[in-house]
């Protein structure tokens, strides 16, 4: 069988790259979608990926019309998209009383509106073909909230509502829609958290370590497998036991 096409947004970040690698190793042809990548950065990434079947396409996921052209471009160059991993995300942390409308808008549009923008473009094709896997990368913050992250928590919680609703809409079409909620994972985003707070977080993680991008990639690849067809509308927390609930 030809490789299925998987798109990973935020594909050049820590979790994004690990997810691209895991999906390529699972025999997908992977499109790493991100804002931009210089040729030298992309060459370095490809070297580190040891020639896995991964390609780069630029897109601003917060822009609906760019998402439409992006999907057209990917499908004409590579083939129909079977898997969409909505992983692109940013933070603009700040307590609400100091938060500017621009900080709110940026986080909601990159983290949440992006999920609408891309799902809206791919669900028709997936439905016609009777097959699809959509995974939305949320966050533990969407489950617990966090001091200074009202914008980010709102976006990440919103992804769950979106996931559960779309899962119901497309269940009869062979499409599953799930979310993954990472805890604190080694990345540029968590490296920016003040050291004192990072030490506190690490001390409270039951498994005793910060997560690695591969911890998330493994969960995503599981949800993207053809065999995972009976799993839909769920949130899979991957947080080292930091937040345990049912
Ligand atoms: N709980 C309760 N009170 C807190 C607090 C907390 N977690 N953190 C700070 N405070 C208190 C401080 O003690 C201080 O109190 P006083 O005024 O009485 O002294 C007050 O709140 C103001 O604190 P700051 O000086 O830190 O306020 P600030 O405006 O300078 O900064 C902030 C606020 C930007 C939110 C900063 O605290 C911060 O960067 N926090 C980290 C936010 C965070 O956890 N981000 C996670 C990013 S990683 C991620 O998001 C990935 C993922 O999915 C998990």
PDB file of C-alpha atoms and ligand atoms in Angstrom:
ATOM      1  CA  UNK A   1       0.000   0.000   0.000  1.00  0.00           C
ATOM      2  CA  UNK A   2       1.235   3.544  -0.755  1.00  0.00           C
ATOM      3  CA  UNK A   3       2.129   5.612   2.311  1.00  0.00           C
ATOM      4  CA  UNK A   4      -0.738   7.603   3.729  1.00  0.00           C
ATOM      5  CA  UNK A   5      -0.240  11.363   3.997  1.00  0.00           C
ATOM      6  CA  UNK A   6       0.001  12.877   7.485  1.00  0.00           C
ATOM      7  CA  UNK A   7       0.177  16.620   8.197  1.00  0.00           C
ATOM      8  CA  UNK A   8       1.703  17.828  11.469  1.00  0.00           C
ATOM      9  CA  UNK A   9       1.316  21.537  12.224  1.00  0.00           C
ATOM     10  CA  UNK A  10       3.953  23.212  14.342  1.00  0.00           C
ATOM     11  CA  UNK A  11       6.013  20.515  12.662  1.00  0.00           C
ATOM     12  CA  UNK A  12       9.372  22.133  13.378  1.00  0.00           C
ATOM     13  CA  UNK A  13       8.920  22.459  17.149  1.00  0.00           C
ATOM     14  CA  UNK A  14      10.058  19.862  19.668  1.00  0.00           C
ATOM     15  CA  UNK A  15       6.812  17.877  19.902  1.00  0.00           C
ATOM     16  CA  UNK A  16       6.092  18.486  16.213  1.00  0.00           C
ATOM     17  CA  UNK A  17       9.400  17.076  14.996  1.00  0.00           C
ATOM     18  CA  UNK A  18       9.184  14.072  17.288  1.00  0.00           C
ATOM     19  CA  UNK A  19       5.662  13.431  15.960  1.00  0.00           C
ATOM     20  CA  UNK A  20       6.830  13.750  12.343  1.00  0.00           C
ATOM     21  CA  UNK A  21       9.543  11.203  13.052  1.00  0.00           C
ATOM     22  CA  UNK A  22       7.196   8.766  14.803  1.00  0.00           C
ATOM     23  CA  UNK A  23       4.641   8.938  11.981  1.00  0.00           C
ATOM     24  CA  UNK A  24       7.307   8.549   9.287  1.00  0.00           C
ATOM     25  CA  UNK A  25       8.614   5.508  11.162  1.00  0.00           C
ATOM     26  CA  UNK A  26       5.039   4.184  11.121  1.00  0.00           C
ATOM     27  CA  UNK A  27       5.196   4.414   7.303  1.00  0.00           C
ATOM     28  CA  UNK A  28       3.342   7.687   6.758  1.00  0.00           C
ATOM     29  CA  UNK A  29       4.536  10.261   4.259  1.00  0.00           C
ATOM     30  CA  UNK A  30       4.701  13.259   6.592  1.00  0.00           C
ATOM     31  CA  UNK A  31       4.241  16.945   5.855  1.00  0.00           C
ATOM     32  CA  UNK A  32       5.804  19.132   8.558  1.00  0.00           C
ATOM     33  CA  UNK A  33       3.817  22.363   8.386  1.00  0.00           C
ATOM     34  CA  UNK A  34       5.145  25.465  10.071  1.00  0.00           C
ATOM     35  CA  UNK A  35       5.516  29.196   9.553  1.00  0.00           C
ATOM     36  CA  UNK A  36       8.854  29.074   7.765  1.00  0.00           C
ATOM     37  CA  UNK A  37      12.154  27.259   7.692  1.00  0.00           C
ATOM     38  CA  UNK A  38      15.415  28.447   6.153  1.00  0.00           C
ATOM     39  CA  UNK A  39      16.975  25.976   3.723  1.00  0.00           C
ATOM     40  CA  UNK A  40      19.885  25.391   6.109  1.00  0.00           C
ATOM     41  CA  UNK A  41      17.582  24.659   9.073  1.00  0.00           C
ATOM     42  CA  UNK A  42      15.543  22.260   6.957  1.00  0.00           C
ATOM     43  CA  UNK A  43      18.737  20.563   5.680  1.00  0.00           C
ATOM     44  CA  UNK A  44      19.883  20.089   9.303  1.00  0.00           C
ATOM     45  CA  UNK A  45      16.501  18.640  10.267  1.00  0.00           C
ATOM     46  CA  UNK A  46      16.518  16.238   7.324  1.00  0.00           C
ATOM     47  CA  UNK A  47      20.024  15.079   8.242  1.00  0.00           C
ATOM     48  CA  UNK A  48      18.860  14.388  11.799  1.00  0.00           C
ATOM     49  CA  UNK A  49      15.818  12.540  10.447  1.00  0.00           C
ATOM     50  CA  UNK A  50      18.079  10.194   8.457  1.00  0.00           C
ATOM     51  CA  UNK A  51      16.107  10.610   5.229  1.00  0.00           C
ATOM     52  CA  UNK A  52      12.738   9.606   6.616  1.00  0.00           C
ATOM     53  CA  UNK A  53       9.802  10.474   4.348  1.00  0.00           C
ATOM     54  CA  UNK A  54       9.215  13.997   5.736  1.00  0.00           C
ATOM     55  CA  UNK A  55       8.574  17.148   3.673  1.00  0.00           C
ATOM     56  CA  UNK A  56       8.197  20.781   4.681  1.00  0.00           C
ATOM     57  CA  UNK A  57       5.333  23.092   3.666  1.00  0.00           C
ATOM     58  CA  UNK A  58       4.928  26.611   5.051  1.00  0.00           C
ATOM     59  CA  UNK A  59       1.579  27.786   6.433  1.00  0.00           C
ATOM     60  CA  UNK A  60       0.215  30.287   8.934  1.00  0.00           C
ATOM     61  CA  UNK A  61      -2.400  28.121  10.641  1.00  0.00           C
ATOM     62  CA  UNK A  62      -4.209  31.149  12.053  1.00  0.00           C
ATOM     63  CA  UNK A  63      -5.160  32.292   8.525  1.00  0.00           C
ATOM     64  CA  UNK A  64      -8.179  30.519   7.004  1.00  0.00           C
ATOM     65  CA  UNK A  65      -7.376  31.257   3.363  1.00  0.00           C
ATOM     66  CA  UNK A  66      -3.720  30.205   3.791  1.00  0.00           C
ATOM     67  CA  UNK A  67      -4.947  26.922   5.263  1.00  0.00           C
ATOM     68  CA  UNK A  68      -7.161  26.389   2.201  1.00  0.00           C
ATOM     69  CA  UNK A  69      -4.236  26.959  -0.201  1.00  0.00           C
ATOM     70  CA  UNK A  70      -1.961  24.840   1.982  1.00  0.00           C
ATOM     71  CA  UNK A  71      -4.307  21.839   1.860  1.00  0.00           C
ATOM     72  CA  UNK A  72      -4.715  22.212  -1.921  1.00  0.00           C
ATOM     73  CA  UNK A  73      -0.938  22.419  -2.351  1.00  0.00           C
ATOM     74  CA  UNK A  74      -0.238  19.364  -0.158  1.00  0.00           C
ATOM     75  CA  UNK A  75      -2.923  17.273  -1.845  1.00  0.00           C
ATOM     76  CA  UNK A  76      -1.789  18.184  -5.355  1.00  0.00           C
ATOM     77  CA  UNK A  77       1.897  17.558  -4.566  1.00  0.00           C
ATOM     78  CA  UNK A  78       1.568  14.501  -2.347  1.00  0.00           C
ATOM     79  CA  UNK A  79      -1.972  13.083  -2.352  1.00  0.00           C
ATOM     80  CA  UNK A  80      -5.031  13.106  -0.090  1.00  0.00           C
ATOM     81  CA  UNK A  81      -4.484  13.916   3.574  1.00  0.00           C
ATOM     82  CA  UNK A  82      -5.437  10.984   5.826  1.00  0.00           C
ATOM     83  CA  UNK A  83      -4.005  12.239   9.102  1.00  0.00           C
ATOM     84  CA  UNK A  84      -4.030  15.735  10.584  1.00  0.00           C
ATOM     85  CA  UNK A  85      -2.175  16.509  13.804  1.00  0.00           C
ATOM     86  CA  UNK A  86      -3.030  20.007  15.044  1.00  0.00           C
ATOM     87  CA  UNK A  87       0.034  20.704  17.122  1.00  0.00           C
ATOM     88  CA  UNK A  88       0.865  24.367  16.418  1.00  0.00           C
ATOM     89  CA  UNK A  89       0.743  26.390  19.612  1.00  0.00           C
ATOM     90  CA  UNK A  90       2.111  29.491  21.303  1.00  0.00           C
ATOM     91  CA  UNK A  91       1.997  31.078  24.762  1.00  0.00           C
ATOM     92  CA  UNK A  92       1.619  34.753  25.700  1.00  0.00           C
ATOM     93  CA  UNK A  93       1.538  34.304  29.482  1.00  0.00           C
ATOM     94  CA  UNK A  94       0.433  37.086  31.789  1.00  0.00           C
ATOM     95  CA  UNK A  95      -2.049  37.665  34.579  1.00  0.00           C
ATOM     96  CA  UNK A  96      -5.431  38.723  33.252  1.00  0.00           C
ATOM     97  CA  UNK A  97      -5.234  42.239  34.647  1.00  0.00           C
ATOM     98  CA  UNK A  98      -2.126  42.845  32.512  1.00  0.00           C
ATOM     99  CA  UNK A  99      -3.166  40.824  29.463  1.00  0.00           C
ATOM    100  CA  UNK A 100      -3.504  42.835  26.241  1.00  0.00           C
ATOM    101  CA  UNK A 101      -6.185  41.976  23.667  1.00  0.00           C
ATOM    102  CA  UNK A 102      -3.349  41.121  21.231  1.00  0.00           C
ATOM    103  CA  UNK A 103      -2.064  38.437  23.653  1.00  0.00           C
ATOM    104  CA  UNK A 104      -5.547  36.952  23.893  1.00  0.00           C
ATOM    105  CA  UNK A 105      -6.164  37.059  20.135  1.00  0.00           C
ATOM    106  CA  UNK A 106      -2.795  35.581  19.175  1.00  0.00           C
ATOM    107  CA  UNK A 107      -3.163  32.594  21.496  1.00  0.00           C
ATOM    108  CA  UNK A 108      -6.782  31.891  20.546  1.00  0.00           C
ATOM    109  CA  UNK A 109      -6.114  32.162  16.820  1.00  0.00           C
ATOM    110  CA  UNK A 110      -2.897  30.107  16.676  1.00  0.00           C
ATOM    111  CA  UNK A 111      -3.966  27.450  19.203  1.00  0.00           C
ATOM    112  CA  UNK A 112      -7.713  27.123  18.637  1.00  0.00           C
ATOM    113  CA  UNK A 113      -8.984  28.850  15.488  1.00  0.00           C
ATOM    114  CA  UNK A 114      -6.230  27.003  13.608  1.00  0.00           C
ATOM    115  CA  UNK A 115      -7.923  23.714  14.493  1.00  0.00           C
ATOM    116  CA  UNK A 116     -11.150  24.917  12.866  1.00  0.00           C
ATOM    117  CA  UNK A 117      -9.218  26.351   9.895  1.00  0.00           C
ATOM    118  CA  UNK A 118      -7.542  23.058   9.033  1.00  0.00           C
ATOM    119  CA  UNK A 119     -10.238  20.578  10.032  1.00  0.00           C
ATOM    120  CA  UNK A 120     -12.694  22.583   7.914  1.00  0.00           C
ATOM    121  CA  UNK A 121     -10.416  21.998   4.898  1.00  0.00           C
ATOM    122  CA  UNK A 122      -9.834  18.272   5.358  1.00  0.00           C
ATOM    123  CA  UNK A 123     -13.056  16.740   6.675  1.00  0.00           C
ATOM    124  CA  UNK A 124     -14.894  16.712   3.337  1.00  0.00           C
ATOM    125  CA  UNK A 125     -12.122  14.766   1.608  1.00  0.00           C
ATOM    126  CA  UNK A 126     -11.719  12.380   4.545  1.00  0.00           C
ATOM    127  CA  UNK A 127     -15.492  11.805   4.615  1.00  0.00           C
ATOM    128  CA  UNK A 128     -15.630  11.084   0.870  1.00  0.00           C
ATOM    129  CA  UNK A 129     -12.795   8.575   1.225  1.00  0.00           C
ATOM    130  CA  UNK A 130     -14.323   7.116   4.405  1.00  0.00           C
ATOM    131  CA  UNK A 131     -11.121   7.392   6.394  1.00  0.00           C
ATOM    132  CA  UNK A 132      -9.285   9.890   8.591  1.00  0.00           C
ATOM    133  CA  UNK A 133      -7.417  10.450  11.826  1.00  0.00           C
ATOM    134  CA  UNK A 134      -7.393  13.863  13.510  1.00  0.00           C
ATOM    135  CA  UNK A 135      -5.380  14.465  16.681  1.00  0.00           C
ATOM    136  CA  UNK A 136      -5.476  17.804  18.489  1.00  0.00           C
ATOM    137  CA  UNK A 137      -2.553  18.528  20.795  1.00  0.00           C
ATOM    138  CA  UNK A 138      -4.067  20.225  23.819  1.00  0.00           C
ATOM    139  CA  UNK A 139      -2.365  20.568  27.227  1.00  0.00           C
ATOM    140  CA  UNK A 140      -2.679  19.716  30.900  1.00  0.00           C
ATOM    141  CA  UNK A 141      -3.343  23.454  31.236  1.00  0.00           C
ATOM    142  CA  UNK A 142      -6.644  22.914  29.403  1.00  0.00           C
ATOM    143  CA  UNK A 143      -7.641  20.501  32.196  1.00  0.00           C
ATOM    144  CA  UNK A 144      -6.372  22.368  35.256  1.00  0.00           C
ATOM    145  CA  UNK A 145      -5.882  26.020  34.253  1.00  0.00           C
ATOM    146  CA  UNK A 146      -2.684  27.800  35.300  1.00  0.00           C
ATOM    147  CA  UNK A 147      -1.775  31.084  36.946  1.00  0.00           C
ATOM    148  CA  UNK A 148      -1.025  33.573  34.168  1.00  0.00           C
ATOM    149  CA  UNK A 149      -2.434  31.428  31.356  1.00  0.00           C
ATOM    150  CA  UNK A 150      -6.128  32.321  30.978  1.00  0.00           C
ATOM    151  CA  UNK A 151      -5.725  32.729  27.204  1.00  0.00           C
ATOM    152  CA  UNK A 152      -3.791  29.481  26.737  1.00  0.00           C
ATOM    153  CA  UNK A 153      -6.076  27.489  29.077  1.00  0.00           C
ATOM    154  CA  UNK A 154      -9.173  28.794  27.267  1.00  0.00           C
ATOM    155  CA  UNK A 155      -7.748  27.729  23.909  1.00  0.00           C
ATOM    156  CA  UNK A 156      -6.600  24.328  25.154  1.00  0.00           C
ATOM    157  CA  UNK A 157      -9.942  23.583  26.903  1.00  0.00           C
ATOM    158  CA  UNK A 158     -11.724  24.759  23.773  1.00  0.00           C
ATOM    159  CA  UNK A 159      -9.873  22.129  21.767  1.00  0.00           C
ATOM    160  CA  UNK A 160     -11.558  19.415  23.863  1.00  0.00           C
ATOM    161  CA  UNK A 161     -15.049  20.739  23.139  1.00  0.00           C
ATOM    162  CA  UNK A 162     -14.174  20.915  19.465  1.00  0.00           C
ATOM    163  CA  UNK A 163     -12.718  17.391  19.526  1.00  0.00           C
ATOM    164  CA  UNK A 164     -15.782  15.842  21.181  1.00  0.00           C
ATOM    165  CA  UNK A 165     -18.199  17.593  18.812  1.00  0.00           C
ATOM    166  CA  UNK A 166     -16.372  16.836  15.577  1.00  0.00           C
ATOM    167  CA  UNK A 167     -15.835  13.235  16.714  1.00  0.00           C
ATOM    168  CA  UNK A 168     -19.611  12.819  16.854  1.00  0.00           C
ATOM    169  CA  UNK A 169     -20.138  14.495  13.477  1.00  0.00           C
ATOM    170  CA  UNK A 170     -17.722  12.290  11.527  1.00  0.00           C
ATOM    171  CA  UNK A 171     -17.818   8.990  13.421  1.00  0.00           C
ATOM    172  CA  UNK A 172     -19.885   7.289  10.698  1.00  0.00           C
ATOM    173  CA  UNK A 173     -17.372   8.371   8.050  1.00  0.00           C
ATOM    174  CA  UNK A 174     -14.435   6.347   9.360  1.00  0.00           C
ATOM    175  CA  UNK A 175     -12.816   9.421  10.881  1.00  0.00           C
ATOM    176  CA  UNK A 176     -11.627   9.525  14.486  1.00  0.00           C
ATOM    177  CA  UNK A 177     -10.989  12.792  16.312  1.00  0.00           C
ATOM    178  CA  UNK A 178      -9.080  12.781  19.586  1.00  0.00           C
ATOM    179  CA  UNK A 179      -6.958  15.043  21.708  1.00  0.00           C
ATOM    180  CA  UNK A 180      -3.712  14.488  23.561  1.00  0.00           C
ATOM    181  CA  UNK A 181      -2.933  16.582  26.640  1.00  0.00           C
ATOM    182  CA  UNK A 182       0.793  16.791  27.291  1.00  0.00           C
ATOM    183  CA  UNK A 183       2.077  17.736  30.716  1.00  0.00           C
ATOM    184  CA  UNK A 184       5.384  19.603  30.928  1.00  0.00           C
ATOM    185  CA  UNK A 185       7.486  18.444  27.986  1.00  0.00           C
ATOM    186  CA  UNK A 186      11.069  19.505  27.239  1.00  0.00           C
ATOM    187  CA  UNK A 187      10.734  22.221  24.591  1.00  0.00           C
ATOM    188  CA  UNK A 188      11.479  25.891  23.918  1.00  0.00           C
ATOM    189  CA  UNK A 189       8.064  26.678  25.446  1.00  0.00           C
ATOM    190  CA  UNK A 190       8.750  25.029  28.793  1.00  0.00           C
ATOM    191  CA  UNK A 191      12.410  26.166  28.791  1.00  0.00           C
ATOM    192  CA  UNK A 192      10.992  29.712  28.950  1.00  0.00           C
ATOM    193  CA  UNK A 193       9.202  29.024  32.264  1.00  0.00           C
ATOM    194  CA  UNK A 194      11.096  30.688  35.151  1.00  0.00           C
ATOM    195  CA  UNK A 195      13.627  28.246  36.646  1.00  0.00           C
ATOM    196  CA  UNK A 196      12.112  28.345  40.149  1.00  0.00           C
ATOM    197  CA  UNK A 197       8.705  27.378  38.803  1.00  0.00           C
ATOM    198  CA  UNK A 198      10.223  24.649  36.632  1.00  0.00           C
ATOM    199  CA  UNK A 199      11.906  23.172  39.720  1.00  0.00           C
ATOM    200  CA  UNK A 200       8.549  23.191  41.560  1.00  0.00           C
ATOM    201  CA  UNK A 201       6.802  21.497  38.646  1.00  0.00           C
ATOM    202  CA  UNK A 202       9.495  18.824  38.325  1.00  0.00           C
ATOM    203  CA  UNK A 203       9.264  18.088  42.053  1.00  0.00           C
ATOM    204  CA  UNK A 204       5.522  17.479  41.702  1.00  0.00           C
ATOM    205  CA  UNK A 205       5.628  15.090  38.708  1.00  0.00           C
ATOM    206  CA  UNK A 206       4.943  11.585  40.113  1.00  0.00           C
ATOM    207  CA  UNK A 207       7.177   9.799  37.586  1.00  0.00           C
ATOM    208  CA  UNK A 208      10.004  12.120  38.624  1.00  0.00           C
ATOM    209  CA  UNK A 209      11.017  13.621  35.303  1.00  0.00           C
ATOM    210  CA  UNK A 210       9.965  16.189  32.777  1.00  0.00           C
ATOM    211  CA  UNK A 211       8.391  14.631  29.679  1.00  0.00           C
ATOM    212  CA  UNK A 212      10.252  14.161  26.417  1.00  0.00           C
ATOM    213  CA  UNK A 213       8.771  15.012  22.989  1.00  0.00           C
ATOM    214  CA  UNK A 214       8.864  11.304  22.116  1.00  0.00           C
ATOM    215  CA  UNK A 215       6.482  10.592  25.013  1.00  0.00           C
ATOM    216  CA  UNK A 216       3.869  12.630  23.151  1.00  0.00           C
ATOM    217  CA  UNK A 217       4.804  11.397  19.674  1.00  0.00           C
ATOM    218  CA  UNK A 218       4.231   7.805  20.772  1.00  0.00           C
ATOM    219  CA  UNK A 219       0.693   8.617  21.966  1.00  0.00           C
ATOM    220  CA  UNK A 220      -0.093  10.476  18.737  1.00  0.00           C
ATOM    221  CA  UNK A 221       1.156   7.620  16.562  1.00  0.00           C
ATOM    222  CA  UNK A 222      -1.039   5.229  18.551  1.00  0.00           C
ATOM    223  CA  UNK A 223      -4.147   7.345  17.902  1.00  0.00           C
ATOM    224  CA  UNK A 224      -3.217   7.701  14.210  1.00  0.00           C
ATOM    225  CA  UNK A 225      -2.964   3.956  13.620  1.00  0.00           C
ATOM    226  CA  UNK A 226      -5.606   2.367  11.406  1.00  0.00           C
ATOM    227  CA  UNK A 227      -6.259  -0.138  14.217  1.00  0.00           C
ATOM    228  CA  UNK A 228      -7.297   2.656  16.630  1.00  0.00           C
ATOM    229  CA  UNK A 229     -10.661   2.935  14.880  1.00  0.00           C
ATOM    230  CA  UNK A 230     -12.821   2.454  18.003  1.00  0.00           C
ATOM    231  CA  UNK A 231     -11.173   5.291  19.909  1.00  0.00           C
ATOM    232  CA  UNK A 232     -12.830   8.605  19.217  1.00  0.00           C
ATOM    233  CA  UNK A 233     -13.727  11.773  21.102  1.00  0.00           C
ATOM    234  CA  UNK A 234     -11.258  10.986  23.870  1.00  0.00           C
ATOM    235  CA  UNK A 235      -8.586  13.026  25.546  1.00  0.00           C
ATOM    236  CA  UNK A 236      -5.375  11.128  26.230  1.00  0.00           C
ATOM    237  CA  UNK A 237      -3.390  12.815  29.029  1.00  0.00           C
ATOM    238  CA  UNK A 238       0.386  12.200  28.842  1.00  0.00           C
ATOM    239  CA  UNK A 239       1.730  13.990  31.876  1.00  0.00           C
ATOM    240  CA  UNK A 240       3.779  11.633  34.053  1.00  0.00           C
ATOM    241  CA  UNK A 241       0.913  11.465  36.554  1.00  0.00           C
ATOM    242  CA  UNK A 242       0.962  15.228  37.217  1.00  0.00           C
ATOM    243  CA  UNK A 243      -2.824  15.396  36.873  1.00  0.00           C
ATOM    244  CA  UNK A 244      -4.685  12.161  37.458  1.00  0.00           C
ATOM    245  CA  UNK A 245      -8.435  12.016  36.973  1.00  0.00           C
ATOM    246  CA  UNK A 246     -10.971   9.890  35.192  1.00  0.00           C
TER     247      UNK A 246
HETATM  248  N1  LIG B   1       0.054  30.872  42.088  1.00  0.00           N
HETATM  249  C1  LIG B   1      -0.289  31.878  42.935  1.00  0.00           C
HETATM  250  N2  LIG B   1       0.314  33.065  42.952  1.00  0.00           N
HETATM  251  C2  LIG B   1       1.312  33.256  42.105  1.00  0.00           C
HETATM  252  C3  LIG B   1       1.723  32.268  41.194  1.00  0.00           C
HETATM  253  C4  LIG B   1       1.054  31.037  41.218  1.00  0.00           C
HETATM  254  N3  LIG B   1       1.390  30.019  40.402  1.00  0.00           N
HETATM  255  N4  LIG B   1       2.740  32.756  40.471  1.00  0.00           N
HETATM  256  C5  LIG B   1       2.958  34.006  40.887  1.00  0.00           C
HETATM  257  N5  LIG B   1       2.106  34.301  41.883  1.00  0.00           N
HETATM  258  C6  LIG B   1       2.004  35.550  42.621  1.00  0.00           C
HETATM  259  C7  LIG B   1       3.404  36.061  42.966  1.00  0.00           C
HETATM  260  O1  LIG B   1       3.829  35.484  44.189  1.00  0.00           O
HETATM  261  C8  LIG B   1       3.173  37.548  43.063  1.00  0.00           C
HETATM  262  O2  LIG B   1       2.572  37.825  44.295  1.00  0.00           O
HETATM  263  P1  LIG B   1       2.823  39.242  45.028  1.00  0.00           P
HETATM  264  O3  LIG B   1       2.311  40.296  44.090  1.00  0.00           O
HETATM  265  O4  LIG B   1       2.040  39.125  46.288  1.00  0.00           O
HETATM  266  O5  LIG B   1       4.316  39.313  45.236  1.00  0.00           O
HETATM  267  C9  LIG B   1       2.129  37.823  41.997  1.00  0.00           C
HETATM  268  O6  LIG B   1       1.457  36.560  41.776  1.00  0.00           O
HETATM  269  C10 LIG B   1       2.744  38.287  40.693  1.00  0.00           C
HETATM  270  O7  LIG B   1       3.656  37.284  40.246  1.00  0.00           O
HETATM  271  P2  LIG B   1       4.731  37.587  39.137  1.00  0.00           P
HETATM  272  O8  LIG B   1       5.694  38.611  39.658  1.00  0.00           O
HETATM  273  O9  LIG B   1       5.304  36.315  38.609  1.00  0.00           O
HETATM  274  O10 LIG B   1       3.835  38.317  38.046  1.00  0.00           O
HETATM  275  P3  LIG B   1       4.250  38.745  36.625  1.00  0.00           P
HETATM  276  O11 LIG B   1       3.135  39.585  36.134  1.00  0.00           O
HETATM  277  O12 LIG B   1       5.638  39.292  36.592  1.00  0.00           O
HETATM  278  O13 LIG B   1       4.338  37.372  35.808  1.00  0.00           O
HETATM  279  C11 LIG B   1       3.548  35.405  34.824  1.00  0.00           C
HETATM  280  C12 LIG B   1       3.209  36.584  35.708  1.00  0.00           C
HETATM  281  C13 LIG B   1       3.998  35.895  33.437  1.00  0.00           C
HETATM  282  C14 LIG B   1       2.308  34.583  34.654  1.00  0.00           C
HETATM  283  C15 LIG B   1       4.706  34.604  35.461  1.00  0.00           C
HETATM  284  O14 LIG B   1       4.315  34.264  36.764  1.00  0.00           O
HETATM  285  C16 LIG B   1       5.001  33.334  34.685  1.00  0.00           C
HETATM  286  O15 LIG B   1       5.708  33.341  33.672  1.00  0.00           O
HETATM  287  N6  LIG B   1       4.450  32.194  35.134  1.00  0.00           N
HETATM  288  C17 LIG B   1       4.613  30.932  34.430  1.00  0.00           C
HETATM  289  C18 LIG B   1       3.357  30.602  33.685  1.00  0.00           C
HETATM  290  C19 LIG B   1       3.427  29.174  33.235  1.00  0.00           C
HETATM  291  O16 LIG B   1       3.366  28.262  34.028  1.00  0.00           O
HETATM  292  N7  LIG B   1       3.577  28.939  31.933  1.00  0.00           N
HETATM  293  C20 LIG B   1       3.662  27.594  31.465  1.00  0.00           C
HETATM  294  C21 LIG B   1       4.282  27.651  30.102  1.00  0.00           C
HETATM  295  S1  LIG B   1       4.613  26.008  29.510  1.00  0.00           S
HETATM  296  C22 LIG B   1       3.188  25.581  28.751  1.00  0.00           C
HETATM  297  O17 LIG B   1       2.222  26.264  28.746  1.00  0.00           O
HETATM  298  C23 LIG B   1       3.208  24.249  28.048  1.00  0.00           C
HETATM  299  C24 LIG B   1       2.148  23.393  28.537  1.00  0.00           C
HETATM  300  O18 LIG B   1       1.179  23.159  27.818  1.00  0.00           O
HETATM  301  C25 LIG B   1       2.268  22.755  29.863  1.00  0.00           C
END
